[in-house]
Each structure stands twice: as C-alpha cells, then as structure tokens.
Coordinates of C-alpha atoms in Angstrom, one line a residue:
X28 CA 77.0 48.7 76.5
X29 CA 76.5 50.6 79.7
X30 CA 74.8 48.8 82.6
X31 CA 71.4 50.3 83.0
X32 CA 70.2 51.2 86.5
X33 CA 67.3 49.1 87.7
X34 CA 65.2 52.3 88.2
X35 CA 65.8 53.2 84.6
X36 CA 64.6 49.8 83.3
X37 CA 61.6 49.9 85.7
X38 CA 60.4 53.4 84.5
X39 CA 61.1 52.5 80.9
X40 CA 58.9 49.4 81.3
X41 CA 56.2 51.5 82.8
X42 CA 56.3 54.0 79.9
X43 CA 56.1 51.1 77.5
X44 CA 53.1 49.7 79.2
X45 CA 51.4 53.1 79.4
X46 CA 52.0 53.6 75.6
X47 CA 50.6 50.1 74.8
X48 CA 47.5 50.7 76.8
X49 CA 47.1 54.2 75.2
X50 CA 47.5 52.7 71.8
X51 CA 44.8 50.1 72.4
X52 CA 42.2 52.5 73.7
X53 CA 42.8 55.5 71.4
X54 CA 41.1 55.6 68.0
X55 CA 43.4 56.3 65.1
X56 CA 43.9 59.9 64.0
X57 CA 43.5 60.7 60.4
X58 CA 47.1 60.7 59.5
X59 CA 47.6 57.3 61.0
X60 CA 44.7 55.9 59.0
X61 CA 46.3 57.4 55.9
X62 CA 49.7 55.7 56.6
X63 CA 47.7 52.5 57.4
X64 CA 46.5 52.8 53.8
X65 CA 50.1 53.0 52.8
X66 CA 50.8 49.7 54.5
X67 CA 48.1 48.0 52.5
X68 CA 50.1 48.7 49.3
X69 CA 53.7 48.1 50.3
X70 CA 56.2 50.0 48.1
X71 CA 59.6 51.6 48.3
X72 CA 57.9 55.0 48.4
X73 CA 54.6 56.9 48.7
X74 CA 53.2 60.1 47.5
X75 CA 53.9 62.2 50.6
X76 CA 56.7 60.3 52.4
X77 CA 59.3 57.6 52.1
X78 CA 58.2 54.1 53.2
X79 CA 59.4 53.6 56.8
X80 CA 56.1 54.5 58.4
X81 CA 54.3 51.9 56.2
X82 CA 56.9 49.3 57.1
X83 CA 56.4 49.9 60.8
X84 CA 52.6 49.5 60.4
X85 CA 53.0 46.4 58.4
X86 CA 55.3 44.9 61.1
X87 CA 52.8 45.9 63.8
X88 CA 50.1 44.1 62.0
X89 CA 52.0 40.8 62.3
X90 CA 51.6 41.0 66.1
X91 CA 48.3 42.7 66.7
X92 CA 45.0 43.7 65.1
X93 CA 43.2 47.0 65.3
X94 CA 44.9 50.1 66.7
X95 CA 47.8 48.1 68.2
X96 CA 48.3 46.6 64.8
X97 CA 49.2 50.2 63.6
X98 CA 51.0 51.5 66.7
X99 CA 52.9 48.5 68.3
X100 CA 56.2 49.2 66.6
X101 CA 55.9 52.9 67.5
X102 CA 55.7 51.9 71.2
X103 CA 58.9 49.9 70.8
X104 CA 60.8 52.6 68.8
X105 CA 59.9 55.3 71.4
X106 CA 61.5 53.2 74.1
X107 CA 64.5 52.8 71.9
X108 CA 64.7 56.6 71.4
X109 CA 64.8 57.1 75.2
X110 CA 67.4 54.4 75.6
X111 CA 69.7 55.9 72.9
X112 CA 69.4 59.3 74.5
X113 CA 70.3 57.9 77.9
X114 CA 73.3 55.9 76.4
X115 CA 74.8 58.9 74.6
X116 CA 75.1 60.8 77.8
X117 CA 78.4 59.8 79.5
X118 CA 78.2 62.0 82.6
X119 CA 78.8 59.6 85.6
X120 CA 76.3 61.6 87.7
X121 CA 73.4 60.5 85.6
X122 CA 72.7 57.3 87.4
X123 CA 71.7 59.4 90.4
X124 CA 69.2 61.4 88.4
X125 CA 67.2 58.7 86.5
X126 CA 63.9 60.2 87.6
X127 CA 64.9 63.7 86.4
X128 CA 65.9 62.2 83.0
X129 CA 62.4 60.7 82.5
X130 CA 60.7 63.9 83.8
X131 CA 62.7 65.9 81.2
X132 CA 62.0 63.5 78.3
X133 CA 58.4 62.5 79.1
X134 CA 57.5 66.2 79.6
X135 CA 58.5 67.0 76.0
X136 CA 55.2 67.3 74.1
X137 CA 55.8 65.6 70.8
X138 CA 58.4 63.2 72.2
X139 CA 55.6 62.1 74.5
X140 CA 52.9 61.9 71.8
X141 CA 55.1 60.0 69.4
X142 CA 55.5 57.4 72.1
X143 CA 52.4 55.8 70.6
X144 CA 51.2 57.6 67.6
X145 CA 52.6 56.1 64.4
X146 CA 53.7 58.9 62.1
X147 CA 56.8 59.5 60.0
X148 CA 58.3 61.5 62.9
X149 CA 58.3 58.4 65.1
X150 CA 61.0 56.5 63.3
X151 CA 62.7 59.9 62.6
X152 CA 63.2 60.5 66.2
X153 CA 64.3 56.9 66.8
X154 CA 66.9 56.9 64.1
X155 CA 68.1 60.5 65.0
X156 CA 68.9 59.3 68.5
X157 CA 70.5 56.1 67.2
X158 CA 72.5 58.2 64.6
X159 CA 73.9 60.4 67.3
X160 CA 74.7 57.5 69.5
X161 CA 76.7 55.8 66.8
X162 CA 78.2 59.1 65.5
X163 CA 79.7 59.7 69.0
X164 CA 81.4 56.3 68.9
X165 CA 82.4 56.9 65.3
X166 CA 84.3 60.2 66.0
X167 CA 86.0 58.6 68.9
X168 CA 87.2 55.5 67.1
X169 CA 86.2 55.2 63.4
X170 CA 86.1 51.7 61.9
X171 CA 84.6 49.8 59.0
X172 CA 82.0 48.2 61.2
X173 CA 80.9 51.6 62.6
X174 CA 80.9 53.2 59.1
X175 CA 78.6 50.4 57.9
X176 CA 76.3 50.9 60.9
X177 CA 76.3 54.7 60.6
X178 CA 75.5 54.3 56.8
X179 CA 72.6 52.0 57.5
X180 CA 71.2 54.4 60.1
X181 CA 71.5 57.3 57.8
X182 CA 69.6 55.4 55.1
X183 CA 67.0 54.5 57.7
X184 CA 66.7 58.2 58.7
X185 CA 66.1 59.1 55.1
X186 CA 63.5 56.3 54.7
X187 CA 61.7 57.8 57.7
X188 CA 61.2 61.4 56.5
X189 CA 62.8 63.7 54.0
X190 CA 63.6 66.2 56.8
X191 CA 66.2 63.7 57.9
X192 CA 68.6 65.3 55.4
X193 CA 68.9 68.2 57.8
X194 CA 70.2 66.0 60.6
X195 CA 72.8 64.5 58.4
X196 CA 73.9 67.7 56.8
X197 CA 74.2 69.8 60.0
X198 CA 76.1 67.0 61.7
X199 CA 78.5 66.8 58.7
X200 CA 79.0 70.6 58.7
X201 CA 79.8 70.5 62.4
X202 CA 82.8 68.3 61.5
X203 CA 83.8 69.3 58.0
X204 CA 87.1 67.3 58.2
X205 CA 84.9 64.2 57.7
X206 CA 85.2 64.9 53.9
X207 CA 88.8 63.7 54.2
X208 CA 87.9 60.6 56.3
X209 CA 87.7 57.4 54.3
X210 CA 85.4 55.8 56.9
X211 CA 83.0 58.7 56.6
X212 CA 82.9 58.2 52.8
X213 CA 82.2 54.5 53.4
X214 CA 79.3 55.4 55.6
X215 CA 78.0 57.7 52.8
X216 CA 78.3 55.0 50.3
X217 CA 76.4 52.5 52.5
X218 CA 73.7 55.0 53.0
X219 CA 73.3 55.8 49.4
X220 CA 73.4 52.1 48.5
X221 CA 70.6 51.4 51.1
X222 CA 68.6 54.3 49.8
X223 CA 68.8 53.3 46.1
X224 CA 65.5 51.4 46.0
X225 CA 63.8 54.7 47.0
X226 CA 65.7 56.6 44.4
X227 CA 64.6 54.1 41.7
X228 CA 61.0 54.3 43.0
X229 CA 61.1 58.2 42.6
X230 CA 62.5 57.8 39.1
X231 CA 59.8 55.3 38.1
X232 CA 57.1 57.5 39.5
X233 CA 58.2 60.7 37.9
X234 CA 59.7 62.1 41.2
X235 CA 56.2 62.7 42.3
X236 CA 57.1 63.3 46.0
X237 CA 59.8 65.8 45.2
X238 CA 57.6 67.6 42.7
X239 CA 54.7 67.9 45.2
X240 CA 56.8 69.1 48.2
X241 CA 59.0 71.5 46.3
X242 CA 56.8 72.7 43.4
X243 CA 53.1 71.8 43.7
X244 CA 52.2 72.3 47.3
X245 CA 49.7 75.2 47.7
X246 CA 50.7 78.2 49.9
X247 CA 49.3 81.5 50.7
X248 CA 50.4 85.1 51.3
X249 CA 53.0 85.7 54.0
X250 CA 51.4 86.4 57.4
X251 CA 53.8 87.5 60.1
X252 CA 51.7 86.4 63.0
X253 CA 50.8 83.0 61.5
X254 CA 54.1 82.2 59.9
X255 CA 57.0 83.7 61.8
X256 CA 55.4 84.3 65.2
X257 CA 53.8 80.9 64.8
X258 CA 57.2 79.3 64.2
X259 CA 58.5 80.8 67.6
X260 CA 55.4 79.5 69.3
X261 CA 56.1 76.1 67.9
X262 CA 59.6 76.3 69.5
X263 CA 58.0 76.9 72.9
X264 CA 55.2 74.2 72.3
X265 CA 57.9 71.5 71.9
X266 CA 58.8 71.8 75.5
X267 CA 55.9 73.4 77.3
X268 CA 56.7 75.0 80.7
X269 CA 60.3 73.8 80.6
X270 CA 61.2 75.8 77.4
X271 CA 63.1 78.5 79.3
X272 CA 65.6 76.2 81.0
X273 CA 66.0 74.0 78.0
X274 CA 66.8 76.8 75.7
X275 CA 69.1 78.3 78.4
X276 CA 70.9 75.0 78.4
X277 CA 71.4 75.3 74.6
X278 CA 72.7 78.8 75.0
X279 CA 75.1 77.9 77.9
X280 CA 76.5 74.9 76.1
X281 CA 79.8 75.4 74.3
X282 CA 81.1 73.3 71.4
X283 CA 84.1 72.1 73.4
X284 CA 84.2 68.7 71.6
X285 CA 83.1 67.3 68.3
X286 CA 79.9 65.7 69.7
X287 CA 78.7 68.8 71.5
X288 CA 79.5 70.7 68.4
X289 CA 77.3 68.3 66.4
X290 CA 74.4 68.8 68.8
X291 CA 74.7 72.5 68.6
X292 CA 74.9 72.6 64.8
X293 CA 71.9 70.3 64.5
X294 CA 69.8 72.3 66.9
X295 CA 70.8 75.9 65.7
X296 CA 70.9 74.7 62.0
X297 CA 67.3 73.3 62.2
X298 CA 66.0 76.4 64.0
X299 CA 67.7 78.8 61.5
X300 CA 66.6 76.8 58.5
X301 CA 62.9 76.7 59.5
X302 CA 63.1 80.4 60.7
X303 CA 64.1 81.4 57.2
X304 CA 61.5 79.0 55.8
X305 CA 58.8 80.7 58.0
X306 CA 59.0 83.8 55.7
X307 CA 57.7 81.6 52.9
X308 CA 55.2 79.2 54.5
X309 CA 53.6 78.1 57.8
X310 CA 56.0 75.9 59.7
X311 CA 54.4 72.8 61.4
X312 CA 55.5 71.9 64.8
X313 CA 56.6 68.4 63.9
X314 CA 58.9 69.7 61.2
X315 CA 61.4 70.9 63.9
X316 CA 60.9 67.8 66.1
X317 CA 64.5 66.5 65.7
X318 CA 65.7 69.2 68.0
X319 CA 63.9 67.4 70.8
X320 CA 66.6 64.8 70.7
X321 CA 69.6 67.1 70.6
X322 CA 68.0 69.4 73.3
X323 CA 67.1 66.4 75.5
X324 CA 70.9 65.5 75.6
X325 CA 72.0 69.0 76.1
X326 CA 69.4 69.9 78.7
X327 CA 70.0 66.7 80.8
X328 CA 73.8 67.4 80.7
X329 CA 73.1 70.9 81.8
X330 CA 70.8 69.7 84.6
X331 CA 73.5 67.4 85.9
X332 CA 75.8 70.3 86.4
X333 CA 73.4 73.1 87.4
X334 CA 71.2 72.6 90.5
X335 CA 68.9 75.5 89.7
X336 CA 68.1 74.1 86.2
X337 CA 67.8 70.7 87.6
X338 CA 65.3 72.0 90.2
X339 CA 63.1 74.0 87.8
X340 CA 63.1 71.6 84.9
X341 CA 61.9 68.9 87.4
X342 CA 59.2 71.1 88.8
X343 CA 57.9 72.5 85.5
X344 CA 58.4 69.0 83.9
X345 CA 56.0 67.5 86.4
X346 CA 53.4 70.1 85.6
X347 CA 53.9 69.4 81.9
X348 CA 53.4 65.7 82.5
X349 CA 50.2 66.2 84.5
X350 CA 48.8 68.3 81.5
X351 CA 50.0 65.7 79.0
X352 CA 48.4 62.8 81.0
X353 CA 45.1 64.7 81.1
X354 CA 45.4 65.2 77.3
X355 CA 46.0 61.5 76.9
X356 CA 42.7 60.8 78.8
X357 CA 41.0 63.3 76.6
X358 CA 42.2 61.5 73.5
X359 CA 40.2 58.4 74.7
X360 CA 37.3 59.9 76.6
X361 CA 35.4 62.5 74.5
X362 CA 33.1 63.2 77.5
X363 CA 35.9 65.0 79.4
X364 CA 37.2 66.7 76.3
X365 CA 36.8 70.5 75.8
X366 CA 36.6 70.0 72.1
X367 CA 35.9 67.2 69.6
X368 CA 39.3 65.7 68.6
X369 CA 40.0 63.5 65.6
X370 CA 40.5 60.5 67.7
X371 CA 36.9 60.7 68.9
X372 CA 34.1 58.6 67.5
X373 CA 35.8 57.2 64.4
X374 CA 34.5 53.6 65.0
X375 CA 31.0 54.9 65.5
X376 CA 31.2 57.1 62.4
X377 CA 32.4 54.3 60.2
X378 CA 29.7 52.0 61.5
X379 CA 27.0 54.7 60.9
X380 CA 27.8 54.5 57.2
X381 CA 28.6 50.8 56.9
X382 CA 25.4 49.7 58.6
X383 CA 23.4 51.6 55.9
X384 CA 25.4 50.7 52.8
X385 CA 26.6 47.2 53.6
X386 CA 29.4 46.0 51.4
X387 CA 28.9 48.8 48.8
X388 CA 32.2 50.5 48.3
X389 CA 32.3 54.2 49.5
X390 CA 34.0 56.8 47.3
X391 CA 34.8 60.0 49.2
X392 CA 35.2 63.2 47.3
X393 CA 38.5 65.0 48.2
X394 CA 39.4 63.2 51.4
X395 CA 42.5 61.1 51.8
X396 CA 41.5 61.3 55.5
X397 CA 37.9 60.0 55.5
X398 CA 38.6 57.1 53.0
X399 CA 41.2 55.2 54.9
X400 CA 39.5 55.9 58.2
X401 CA 36.3 54.4 56.9
X402 CA 38.1 51.4 55.4
X403 CA 40.1 50.7 58.6
X404 CA 37.1 50.7 60.9
X405 CA 34.5 49.2 58.5
X406 CA 36.7 46.7 56.7
X407 CA 35.0 47.8 53.5
X408 CA 36.5 49.1 50.3
X409 CA 36.9 52.8 50.1
X410 CA 38.6 55.4 47.7
X411 CA 39.3 59.1 47.7
X412 CA 38.4 60.7 44.3
X413 CA 40.5 63.8 44.2
X414 CA 39.5 66.7 42.0
X415 CA 41.2 69.8 40.9
X416 CA 40.0 71.9 43.9
X417 CA 41.9 69.5 46.3
X418 CA 45.4 68.1 46.1
X419 CA 47.0 64.9 44.9
X420 CA 47.9 62.2 47.4
X421 CA 48.5 58.4 47.6
X422 CA 45.1 57.7 46.1
X423 CA 46.2 59.4 43.0
X424 CA 49.1 57.0 42.3
X425 CA 48.2 53.6 43.8
X426 CA 45.8 51.0 42.4
X427 CA 42.9 51.7 44.8
X428 CA 40.8 53.2 42.0
X429 CA 40.7 49.9 40.3
X430 CA 38.8 48.3 43.2
X431 CA 35.8 50.5 42.6
X432 CA 35.6 50.5 38.8
X433 CA 32.2 49.4 37.3
X434 CA 30.7 48.7 40.7
X435 CA 27.8 50.2 42.5
X436 CA 29.3 52.7 44.9
X437 CA 28.1 55.4 47.3
X438 CA 29.6 58.7 46.3
X439 CA 30.1 61.0 49.4
X440 CA 30.7 64.6 49.2
X441 CA 30.5 67.6 51.6
X442 CA 29.5 69.8 48.7
X443 CA 26.3 67.9 47.7
X444 CA 23.1 69.7 48.8
X445 CA 21.0 66.5 48.7
X446 CA 21.5 62.8 48.2
X447 CA 20.4 59.2 49.0
X448 CA 21.8 59.3 52.6
X449 CA 23.1 62.0 54.9
X450 CA 26.6 61.6 56.1
X451 CA 28.5 63.3 58.9
X452 CA 31.9 64.5 57.8
X453 CA 34.7 65.8 60.0
X454 CA 35.1 69.6 59.7
X455 CA 32.4 69.8 57.0
X456 CA 29.7 68.8 59.5
X457 CA 27.2 67.4 57.0
X458 CA 27.5 65.8 53.6
X459 CA 25.5 63.5 51.4
X460 CA 26.0 60.2 49.6
X461 CA 24.5 59.3 46.2
X462 CA 24.5 55.9 44.7
X463 CA 26.2 55.3 41.4
X464 CA 25.5 52.0 39.7
X465 CA 28.4 51.8 37.3
X466 CA 31.1 54.0 38.7
X467 CA 34.0 54.7 36.3
X468 CA 36.9 57.2 36.8
X469 CA 40.1 57.9 35.0
X470 CA 42.1 59.9 37.5
X471 CA 45.4 58.7 36.3
X472 CA 45.0 60.3 32.8
X473 CA 47.9 62.7 32.3
X474 CA 47.5 66.0 30.5
X475 CA 51.0 67.1 29.3
X476 CA 52.1 70.4 27.9
X477 CA 55.7 71.0 26.6
X478 CA 55.8 74.4 28.1
X479 CA 56.6 75.1 31.8
X480 CA 55.4 78.7 31.6
X481 CA 53.1 80.6 29.2
X482 CA 52.3 84.2 28.8
X483 CA 48.9 85.5 29.9
X484 CA 48.9 87.4 26.5
X485 CA 49.4 84.3 24.6
X486 CA 46.8 83.9 21.7
X487 CA 48.5 81.1 19.9
X488 CA 47.5 77.4 19.9
X489 CA 49.0 75.4 22.7
X490 CA 49.7 71.6 22.1
X491 CA 48.1 69.3 24.6
X492 CA 49.0 65.6 25.0
X493 CA 46.7 63.2 26.8
X494 CA 48.4 60.1 27.9
X495 CA 46.5 57.0 29.0
X496 CA 48.5 54.9 31.5
X497 CA 45.7 52.3 32.0
X498 CA 45.8 48.9 30.4
X499 CA 42.4 49.5 28.8
X500 CA 41.1 51.8 26.1
X501 CA 39.0 54.9 26.9
X502 CA 36.3 56.5 24.8
X503 CA 37.2 60.1 24.1
X504 CA 33.5 61.0 24.3
X505 CA 33.5 60.3 28.0
X506 CA 36.1 63.1 28.6
X507 CA 35.6 66.9 29.1
X508 CA 38.4 69.3 29.5
X509 CA 38.9 72.3 31.8
X510 CA 41.5 74.9 32.5
X511 CA 41.9 75.5 36.3
X512 CA 43.3 78.9 37.0
X513 CA 45.3 79.1 40.2
X514 CA 46.5 82.0 42.4
X515 CA 50.1 83.1 42.7
X516 CA 50.3 80.7 45.6
X517 CA 49.1 77.7 43.5
X518 CA 45.6 77.6 45.0
X519 CA 42.8 76.8 42.5
X520 CA 40.2 79.6 42.1
X521 CA 38.5 79.4 38.7
X522 CA 37.6 76.6 36.4
X523 CA 36.9 77.3 32.8
X524 CA 35.7 74.7 30.2
X525 CA 37.6 74.3 26.9
X526 CA 37.0 72.4 23.8
X527 CA 40.5 71.4 22.5
X528 CA 40.8 70.6 18.8
X529 CA 42.0 67.1 18.1
X530 CA 45.0 66.7 15.7
X531 CA 43.2 63.7 14.3
X532 CA 39.4 64.1 14.2
X533 CA 38.9 60.5 13.3
X534 CA 40.3 59.2 16.5
X535 CA 37.5 58.3 19.0
X536 CA 39.4 56.0 21.3
X537 CA 42.4 56.7 23.6
X538 CA 44.1 53.4 23.5
X539 CA 45.9 51.8 26.5
X540 CA 49.5 53.2 27.0
X541 CA 48.9 55.6 24.1
X542 CA 48.7 59.4 23.6
X543 CA 46.3 61.7 21.7
X544 CA 47.1 65.2 20.7
X545 CA 45.0 68.4 20.8
X546 CA 45.5 72.1 20.6
X547 CA 43.7 74.8 22.5
X548 CA 43.9 78.4 23.5
X549 CA 43.8 79.8 27.0
X550 CA 40.3 80.7 27.8
X551 CA 39.3 84.1 29.4
X552 CA 39.1 84.3 33.1
X553 CA 37.4 86.5 35.7
X554 CA 39.9 86.2 38.6
X555 CA 42.5 88.8 39.2
X556 CA 46.1 88.1 38.2
X557 CA 46.2 84.2 38.0
X558 CA 49.7 82.8 38.6
X559 CA 49.3 79.2 37.3
X560 CA 46.9 77.0 35.5
X561 CA 46.6 73.3 34.9
X562 CA 44.6 71.1 32.7
X563 CA 41.8 69.2 34.4
X564 CA 39.8 66.3 32.9
X565 CA 36.2 65.5 33.8
X566 CA 35.1 62.0 33.1
X567 CA 31.5 60.7 33.0
X568 CA 30.3 64.0 34.5
X569 CA 32.5 63.8 37.6
X570 CA 34.2 66.9 39.0
X571 CA 37.5 67.5 37.0
X572 CA 40.6 65.8 38.3
X573 CA 44.3 66.9 38.6
X574 CA 45.6 65.6 35.4
X575 CA 48.1 68.3 34.4
X576 CA 51.0 69.9 36.2
X577 CA 51.0 73.6 37.3
X578 CA 52.0 75.8 34.4
X579 CA 53.3 79.2 35.4
X580 CA 51.5 82.2 33.8
X581 CA 53.7 85.3 33.1
X582 CA 52.8 88.8 31.9

C-alpha cells in the first residue's frame, strides 16, 4: 500500500465530514426512500435492482437513525472510491498535485452527488474503482489470492447494479488473452459462485427483474433531440465545465499498456453502447456513470504531464465546485432554491397526513415513491397499490400488501376528484384520500396465457389461467376482468372489460395455490394500432391491477 500524503488524508477527511453533514441535513429523495423500503425486507434481489443498495442501508441503520441511517455507508464508500482512484495512479508526480486531484474528482457532478446519496450507483462506483485497482495488480502478477479478490469484487459489482456487466465485459475484451489464463477463470468462477444466491432469487421470482428491464419497460417513439442529443448532453453533464479537457485526455491517451487499454475500452465501450441504445430509448445520466472512474484516472494522468490541461481543469473545476456547493445548499434550504426539489419538505408532507390519520395505514395509488417516503418519515404503515396504468415495482412482489389487508386504511389518489381529506402529492399537486373500512386487494393474482403473441384478427377463444399465489381462498365473485390495450411502445392506453367463460361453472372459489381456467375473446377497441395487451384483474371495485404479462398483437 502506498504511503498517503498528509494533505491527501486531510482533504479526504474534510470531504467525509462534509458528506456526513450533508447526509444529516438533507431529506431523502424518492429513490432513496424506495431503496430504504428494500432494506426493510432484506432479500437476495429486488424488483428493479440487485440487493447491494439495500445491504448498505441496512448496515447504515446499525450505526445511525434517520437520514444518516440510510446514507452512512455511502459516505464511507465514496471516500473509498477516491482512495482507489488515487492508488491506481502510479505517476510519482501525483504527490505534488494532491489539490488538483481533489478539484478534478470533486468537480465531477455525479461523483460528487453520490458522495452522500444512497443509490445503486454509489456501490457501483466504489466497486468499479476497486475492480480497476485489483485488476492492475492482477495483470502485473496474477495469483490465486488476487484471483479470489478479483472474483469477489466482480460479484459485488454485479450485486450493485446490472450495468456492472459492461465494466467486466469491456475490461475482458481489452485483454482477450485472459480467456487462456487459469487465474482469470478462477476469478470468473469465484464471481459466479458469489452471485449464485441472486441467480437463485431470480429463478424463484420468475426472473422478474430481467423481464421488466428487457421486455416490460414502457418506451416511446424515437425523439432525436431527447434521445440522442440528450445522450451527448449527459456526457457533458457528467463533468460540467471541465468536459473539454477531460475528453481531450481520453482522446490523447494511447493504449500503451494493458491497464490503459482497459480504461480506454471501458470508456469508449460504455459510450458506444449507450450511444447505440439512445436510438431506442432515453439514456439516463447515471447509466453512464462508470466512465467517471476511468476518466478520472485518465484525466489526472494527463494533467500530470500537460501543464495547460492541469491549469484549465483546475480553474474550471473550481467553478464546478462552487456551483455544486451551491446546489448542495439548495438541497437543504428550499428558500434559496430556484425550484422545488424532491428533497424539500418531505418531513412536513408526511406529518401533514400522519397528524390527520393517526395510525391508520395509508395506501397510495400508483406511487412506489410516495409510499416509502411517507412510511420513512411518519413511521406508519404504507403501501403502493399499483394498477394497470402504472408499472410493477417492489410493492408488487414483497409482502407489504399483507400489512394492510382487512384494515381501515386511507386510500390516496391523484385521480380522485373528491374525498375525505385533501392531500398534496408531488408532481400531481393535489389529491384526495378516502377511508376504506375493510381494505382487501389481490394484486399478486397471476393471469396466464399460453401464447406470447396473438393476431389482431383472432376470433377464436383464448384460454386464460388465473393462479392464486396466496395462502387463502378467494371468492371469484370479487373479481372482474379487463383487457388493457397498450401502444407499440408498451404504454397502456385503453381498458376494455371482458366476461371470460369459466371452464367449470360450478367453481365459485379460487383456492390457495390453485388455478382456475377461463376462455375469452379479444374485445373490440377504439385506439389505433395497439401493439400489446395484458389481462388486468379488478378486485372489490378497485382499479384493475397488472396481473398478466404483455402479449404482443400482430396483424
């Protein structure tokens, strides 16, 4: 281990303290509240992501309560990320430019933000930096110990976020001779072994995460400005005013050794992959965040050898930092904020509902964001009841639904025109809540069709299977059935009721862990050229849920 300069340790300590203070005074953002909900139901996987983010929150909760109980481990990991970036740079000049190193890294927008926010990208950044550090040692002198460590880190990378596969693949492609290296195969074996619990979780949960991200996620028509131009703007947004010199460092760096080659492949590979993807969907800035690690290394090495780059990155980096510090204050103090941000007023919002409803559980319609935020700040039971006009999420697969069954609840929706109480809802401005004395929902009922695609001209009967995964029986009279027609981009647009014919008219009860069989015909629709449909079940007069998979409609 290299001896760290005192100035490096001092600045690193200051950044850690700043992030702790920021974590304490900043309300959770909605995604953090959602991942906090993950951590209340520890598992080897979750609907949207692997479990690392939940594990970090659970660890944080052992040390602190409140926001720090969500973010403490992120503050530690962000310090570790900077440390690994520093250690992987072996230019002896670096000890003379410690301040430049921190100006470079602290001025990177998302690298700065994930210094305290707890999101899947936080461990992704840390383990990417750790992976590159160990990989550099591995290619210099491979050994069994390094293979095991590298394998464990690769496993941790994949437990952080599925995008981590790009890091591993592009580094492997940069050194294709690794396919003949027994130590590399040992690392792969260790990684797969470590990742086995998540594979098993995916299998046991019908590969729900894979299906959602690859096949179910709604999209929309290609928009050049929003998709492709937006992608390039995201590349600039990662680095703010230093982007020119950082990308110049990338352009000027040559793959003269295996490690530099790995950095180049990782950076260019990620950029090219998401550039191609931008012709299909909108690319979010955090999807490309791993290049912050590789470009921090490349840019700092370039700064050490190029005085002009060193001067301008330092100057523009300081301007970035001033802007980022202002944004950090804005996150805490709404009165100086030009806009209302999602970290503003969450405690007061939760209290405004909790004070009126007491211990009555609150069921939010179509909001995996509001439900955990309310529960975190009120300490009261909450649930997101997702219907067919929304999307599935963690509330669709965990046991939270059971906590509100047959209880008096407040049902909150932004679509209600009146109710028992008025409720402020983010982005929807106003909603209403209505009390339900004996709430009962069956959102886990599965509507199964054998076909994966059906002709729009089909006039024949279609067999429908309704499976009850619950450990209790359900009266069939409580269920109504719908066909939800979706656009070519899997967005729901029209809901049409159907009356499927039961195979056995004498069955009135759907028994626990059992299946009933129906037949139905596709109902007529008004929308133009539907691309998909799914079966939706409405129970007890509630809005229909997402009970079936998307079935493709063909001409």
